[in-house]
Tab-separated table of C-alpha atoms in Angstrom:
chain	number	residue	atom	x	y	z
Y	1	MET	CA	0.072	0.250	0.045
Y	2	GLN	CA	1.037	3.404	-0.580
Y	3	PRO	CA	1.924	6.092	2.026
Y	4	ALA	CA	-1.016	9.619	1.611
Y	5	VAL	CA	0.463	11.915	-0.239
Y	6	SER	CA	-0.646	15.573	-0.766
Y	7	HIS	CA	-2.200	15.399	-4.517
Y	8	SER	CA	-1.605	19.374	-4.410
Y	9	PRO	CA	1.794	19.695	-2.602
Y	10	SER	CA	2.082	23.756	-1.513
Y	11	TYR	CA	6.513	23.828	-2.544
Y	12	PRO	CA	5.932	22.127	-5.914
Y	13	LEU	CA	8.985	23.157	-7.282
Y	14	ALA	CA	10.758	21.788	-4.051
Y	15	PRO	CA	13.596	18.853	-4.488
Y	16	GLU	CA	12.400	15.495	-3.639
Y	17	TRP	CA	14.042	15.941	-0.153
Y	18	ARG	CA	15.740	12.680	1.538
Y	19	ALA	CA	15.741	11.985	5.447
Y	20	SER	CA	19.540	12.828	5.420
Y	21	ASP	CA	18.965	16.533	3.855
Y	22	PHE	CA	17.274	17.415	7.614
Y	23	VAL	CA	19.727	15.511	9.668
Y	24	TRP	CA	22.346	17.319	7.701
Y	25	THR	CA	21.194	20.539	8.692
Y	26	VAL	CA	20.508	19.431	12.397
Y	27	ALA	CA	24.369	17.469	12.128
Y	28	GLY	CA	25.877	21.137	10.772
Y	29	GLY	CA	24.164	23.601	13.543
Y	30	PHE	CA	25.670	20.630	16.539
Y	31	ALA	CA	28.660	20.836	14.747
Y	32	GLY	CA	28.508	24.661	14.821
Y	33	ALA	CA	27.525	25.497	18.464
Y	34	PHE	CA	30.916	22.911	19.439
Y	35	VAL	CA	33.640	25.086	17.175
Y	36	GLY	CA	31.261	27.955	19.032
Y	37	ALA	CA	31.870	26.534	22.427
Y	38	ALA	CA	35.496	25.658	21.910
Y	39	ILE	CA	36.036	28.974	20.771
Y	40	ALA	CA	35.264	30.742	23.912
Y	41	PHE	CA	35.849	27.806	26.322
Y	42	ASN	CA	37.150	30.268	28.325
Y	43	ALA	CA	34.846	33.475	28.360
Y	44	GLU	CA	32.256	34.658	30.323
Y	45	PRO	CA	29.244	32.910	30.198
Y	46	LEU	CA	27.214	35.263	28.388
Y	47	THR	CA	29.620	35.375	25.926
Y	48	LEU	CA	29.747	31.634	25.812
Y	49	LEU	CA	26.477	31.752	25.199
Y	50	ILE	CA	26.164	34.304	21.988
Y	51	VAL	CA	29.360	32.232	20.454
Y	52	SER	CA	27.559	29.167	20.882
Y	53	LEU	CA	24.208	30.721	18.817
Y	54	ALA	CA	26.292	32.584	16.146
Y	55	PHE	CA	28.466	29.519	15.215
Y	56	GLN	CA	25.195	27.281	15.516
Y	57	ASN	CA	23.187	29.167	13.002
Y	58	ILE	CA	25.811	29.297	10.608
Y	59	GLY	CA	26.436	25.551	10.672
Y	60	HIS	CA	23.039	24.931	10.607
Y	61	LEU	CA	22.257	28.014	7.649
Y	62	ALA	CA	25.997	26.383	5.939
Y	63	ALA	CA	24.433	22.424	6.170
Y	64	VAL	CA	21.401	24.268	4.457
Y	65	TRP	CA	23.217	25.727	1.805
Y	66	LEU	CA	25.035	22.000	1.125
Y	67	VAL	CA	22.035	20.456	0.504
Y	68	VAL	CA	20.490	22.736	-1.497
Y	69	ARG	CA	23.125	22.984	-3.718
Y	70	ARG	CA	23.551	18.446	-3.747
Y	71	ARG	CA	19.086	18.929	-4.891
Y	72	GLY	CA	19.994	21.211	-7.879
Y	73	THR	CA	17.936	23.851	-6.407
Y	74	THR	CA	17.850	27.131	-4.854
Y	75	LEU	CA	15.889	28.514	-1.899
Y	76	THR	CA	13.539	30.943	-3.256
Y	77	ARG	CA	12.686	27.081	-4.810
Y	78	ILE	CA	12.447	25.398	-1.784
Y	79	GLY	CA	9.945	29.230	-0.585
Y	80	LEU	CA	13.301	31.369	1.317
Y	81	GLU	CA	10.398	34.648	-0.337
Y	82	VAL	CA	10.047	37.615	1.404
Y	83	GLU	CA	7.620	40.186	0.861
Y	84	PRO	CA	6.939	44.051	2.616
Y	85	SER	CA	2.923	43.264	3.668
Y	86	ASP	CA	4.383	39.683	5.585
Y	87	GLY	CA	5.818	42.491	8.443
Y	88	VAL	CA	2.589	42.270	9.771
Y	89	PHE	CA	3.072	38.521	10.211
Y	90	LEU	CA	5.459	39.762	13.740
Y	91	PHE	CA	2.698	41.207	15.157
Y	92	LEU	CA	0.822	37.191	15.263
Y	93	GLY	CA	3.915	35.771	16.874
Y	94	ALA	CA	3.932	38.176	19.418
Y	95	GLY	CA	0.373	37.421	20.102
Y	96	LEU	CA	0.897	34.144	20.139
Y	97	GLN	CA	3.912	34.620	22.711
Y	98	ILE	CA	1.861	36.469	24.710
Y	99	ALA	CA	-1.022	33.622	24.375
Y	100	LEU	CA	0.288	30.665	25.647
Y	101	SER	CA	2.947	32.135	28.286
Y	102	LEU	CA	-0.964	33.768	30.479
Y	103	LEU	CA	-2.027	29.539	29.410
Y	104	VAL	CA	0.670	28.169	30.917
Y	105	VAL	CA	0.249	30.029	33.999
Y	106	PRO	CA	-2.049	27.713	36.197
Y	107	ILE	CA	0.845	25.090	34.908
Y	108	VAL	CA	3.007	26.713	36.581
Y	109	GLU	CA	1.515	28.214	39.465
Y	110	ARG	CA	0.028	23.660	39.861
Y	111	LEU	CA	3.554	23.145	39.310
Y	112	GLU	CA	5.268	25.385	41.576
Y	113	PHE	CA	7.459	25.636	39.246
Y	114	GLU	CA	10.327	28.000	39.786
Y	115	GLY	CA	13.374	29.671	37.803
Y	116	SER	CA	13.135	29.448	34.503
Y	117	ALA	CA	12.334	26.716	32.007
Y	118	GLN	CA	15.167	28.347	29.496
Y	119	GLU	CA	19.096	27.830	30.215
Y	120	ILE	CA	19.375	30.785	28.796
Y	121	THR	CA	18.093	33.233	31.194
Y	122	ASN	CA	20.684	31.930	34.108
Y	123	SER	CA	23.505	32.651	31.357
Y	124	ILE	CA	22.449	37.142	31.231
Y	125	PRO	CA	23.679	39.118	33.745
Y	126	PRO	CA	21.459	41.761	35.152
Y	127	ASP	CA	24.282	43.648	33.954
Y	128	ALA	CA	24.483	42.887	30.696
Y	129	ALA	CA	25.934	45.165	28.217
Y	130	PRO	CA	24.059	46.980	25.247
Y	131	SER	CA	25.789	45.915	22.899
Y	132	ALA	CA	25.732	41.927	24.512
Y	133	GLN	CA	21.217	42.251	24.689
Y	134	ILE	CA	22.056	43.835	21.072
Y	135	LEU	CA	23.314	40.923	19.738
Y	136	LEU	CA	20.741	38.332	21.829
Y	137	VAL	CA	17.980	39.896	20.033
Y	138	LEU	CA	19.409	39.638	16.427
Y	139	LEU	CA	20.564	35.832	17.255
Y	140	VAL	CA	17.546	34.857	18.930
Y	141	ALA	CA	14.814	37.826	17.114
Y	142	LEU	CA	16.266	37.377	13.302
Y	143	VAL	CA	18.574	35.014	12.394
Y	144	ALA	CA	17.002	32.327	14.260
Y	145	PRO	CA	13.828	32.624	12.486
Y	146	VAL	CA	15.561	32.504	9.032
Y	147	THR	CA	18.092	28.920	9.855
Y	148	GLU	CA	14.839	26.834	11.684
Y	149	GLU	CA	11.903	28.041	9.340
Y	150	LEU	CA	14.539	27.147	6.392
Y	151	MET	CA	15.542	23.702	8.931
Y	152	PHE	CA	11.827	23.116	10.015
Y	153	ARG	CA	10.279	23.900	7.134
Y	154	GLY	CA	12.160	24.647	4.137
Y	155	VAL	CA	12.809	21.305	4.804
Y	156	LEU	CA	11.255	18.554	7.149
Y	157	TYR	CA	7.480	19.960	6.627
Y	158	GLN	CA	8.298	19.317	2.563
Y	159	LEU	CA	10.226	16.142	3.129
Y	160	LEU	CA	6.755	14.793	5.242
Y	161	GLU	CA	4.396	16.571	3.109
Y	162	GLN	CA	6.823	14.439	-0.320
Y	163	ARG	CA	5.671	11.375	1.540
Y	164	ARG	CA	2.346	11.658	3.752
Y	165	GLY	CA	0.744	14.324	2.245
Y	166	PHE	CA	0.565	17.957	4.708
Y	167	ARG	CA	-1.538	16.470	7.760
Y	168	THR	CA	1.241	13.892	9.026
Y	169	ALA	CA	3.416	17.185	7.836
Y	170	VAL	CA	2.105	19.456	9.927
Y	171	PHE	CA	2.385	17.411	12.866
Y	172	GLY	CA	5.927	15.701	12.077
Y	173	SER	CA	7.139	18.898	11.694
Y	174	ALA	CA	5.954	20.390	15.214
Y	175	LEU	CA	6.314	17.267	16.575
Y	176	VAL	CA	9.757	17.721	15.338
Y	177	PHE	CA	10.350	21.325	15.551
Y	178	SER	CA	9.137	21.530	19.816
Y	179	THR	CA	11.643	18.118	20.901
Y	180	PHE	CA	14.708	19.682	19.293
Y	181	HIS	CA	14.317	22.912	21.715
Y	182	ILE	CA	14.881	20.393	24.629
Y	183	ILE	CA	18.329	21.353	24.041
Y	184	GLY	CA	17.712	25.281	25.758
Y	185	LEU	CA	15.946	23.650	28.499
Y	186	SER	CA	16.999	23.955	32.172
Y	187	THR	CA	18.482	21.315	33.843
Y	188	ASP	CA	17.666	22.300	36.946
Y	189	ASN	CA	14.247	20.886	36.731
Y	190	PHE	CA	14.582	19.421	33.240
Y	191	LEU	CA	11.040	17.541	33.380
Y	192	LEU	CA	8.709	20.049	34.726
Y	193	ALA	CA	10.832	22.712	32.202
Y	194	ALA	CA	10.547	19.913	29.271
Y	195	LEU	CA	6.492	19.400	30.309
Y	196	ILE	CA	5.844	23.768	29.895
Y	197	THR	CA	7.673	24.426	27.700
Y	198	LEU	CA	7.478	21.736	24.683
Y	199	PRO	CA	3.338	21.789	24.508
Y	200	GLN	CA	3.771	25.281	24.014
Y	201	LEU	CA	6.130	24.942	21.246
Y	202	PHE	CA	4.697	22.556	19.427
Y	203	ILE	CA	1.703	24.593	19.020
Y	204	VAL	CA	4.075	27.191	17.639
Y	205	GLY	CA	5.106	24.544	14.997
Y	206	GLY	CA	1.848	23.826	13.780
Y	207	VAL	CA	1.549	27.483	13.289
Y	208	LEU	CA	4.271	27.524	11.647
Y	209	ALA	CA	4.252	24.554	9.252
Y	210	ASN	CA	0.433	25.752	8.792
Y	211	THR	CA	1.302	28.877	7.946
Y	212	SER	CA	4.314	28.189	5.003
Y	213	ARG	CA	1.578	25.651	4.194
Y	214	ARG	CA	-1.324	27.887	2.763
Y	215	ARG	CA	0.567	30.476	1.588
Y	216	ALA	CA	3.288	28.629	-0.324
Y	217	ARG	CA	6.877	30.214	1.471
Y	218	LEU	CA	8.243	30.489	4.035
Y	219	GLY	CA	7.772	34.442	4.360
Y	220	PRO	CA	4.991	35.004	6.879
Y	221	ALA	CA	6.302	31.850	9.284
Y	222	ILE	CA	9.775	33.209	9.527
Y	223	PHE	CA	7.539	37.086	11.015
Y	224	ILE	CA	5.387	35.078	13.548
Y	225	HIS	CA	8.609	32.394	14.241
Y	226	ALA	CA	10.401	36.704	14.796
Y	227	GLY	CA	7.441	37.941	17.076
Y	228	PHE	CA	7.087	34.939	19.257
Y	229	ASN	CA	11.286	34.662	19.474
Y	230	LEU	CA	11.356	38.815	20.221
Y	231	VAL	CA	8.982	38.615	22.869
Y	232	ALA	CA	10.585	35.649	24.981
Y	233	ILE	CA	14.559	37.663	24.668
Y	234	LEU	CA	12.503	41.050	25.650
Y	235	ALA	CA	11.733	39.591	28.261
Y	236	VAL	CA	14.382	37.643	29.256
Y	237	LEU	CA	16.774	40.963	28.950
Y	238	PHE	CA	14.325	43.476	30.997
Y	239	THR	CA	11.943	41.756	32.876
Y	240	PRO	CA	14.155	38.607	34.440
Y	241	GLU	CA	11.884	38.220	37.806
Y	242	LEU	CA	9.007	38.402	35.517
Y	243	VAL	CA	10.387	35.240	33.600
Y	244	GLY	CA	11.963	33.818	36.594
Y	245	SER	CA	8.378	33.961	38.374
């Protein structure tokens, strides 16, 4: 029996992706983060965080570019198109972050969870230099959304849609997207942090996948992702006591 495949794929110009293509994009980021951590090994935690994040994104992007070249296509043909009107989706992403944060408050209180669910909070001192804050905002709210949309919606979603249809692609890419972010969870209360954070990220992953499917390009999803991350990083930088509570 042949697997159910969408008769009208969201990205008709996308290449025939293989599972190894996505694996390479993930591995490239891990390799980049390792190199960054090695370079900034003796630096203070904030510098180590910034350098590691920068090299991780460089690794992911380099790997995406290589697999795209290997498949004989371009970033544009797999959906990397941004239009001026996409900017409105930034507000949708910001609203999504705020709404999910408010929804999870009763769960946090019921579990008596203390501290931050994200390890990044522990690496940012209250007196962080403005230059470091700007770099973090750029990495988290600009570079990471482009990187992750190329990985999860530009490669993984399209791979799953080609083989299993759009419903499985939306669910599967959202599941992998949320699981991928286990890496950044707090190690102090890991299980509780995962219980609180991963369902939120699964919902976000589903929204991003469905948006990119409907628009047949990544621009709107990138801005939703950017708005979501922007609210989060600004909260960490300027209201750490609220994040910690």
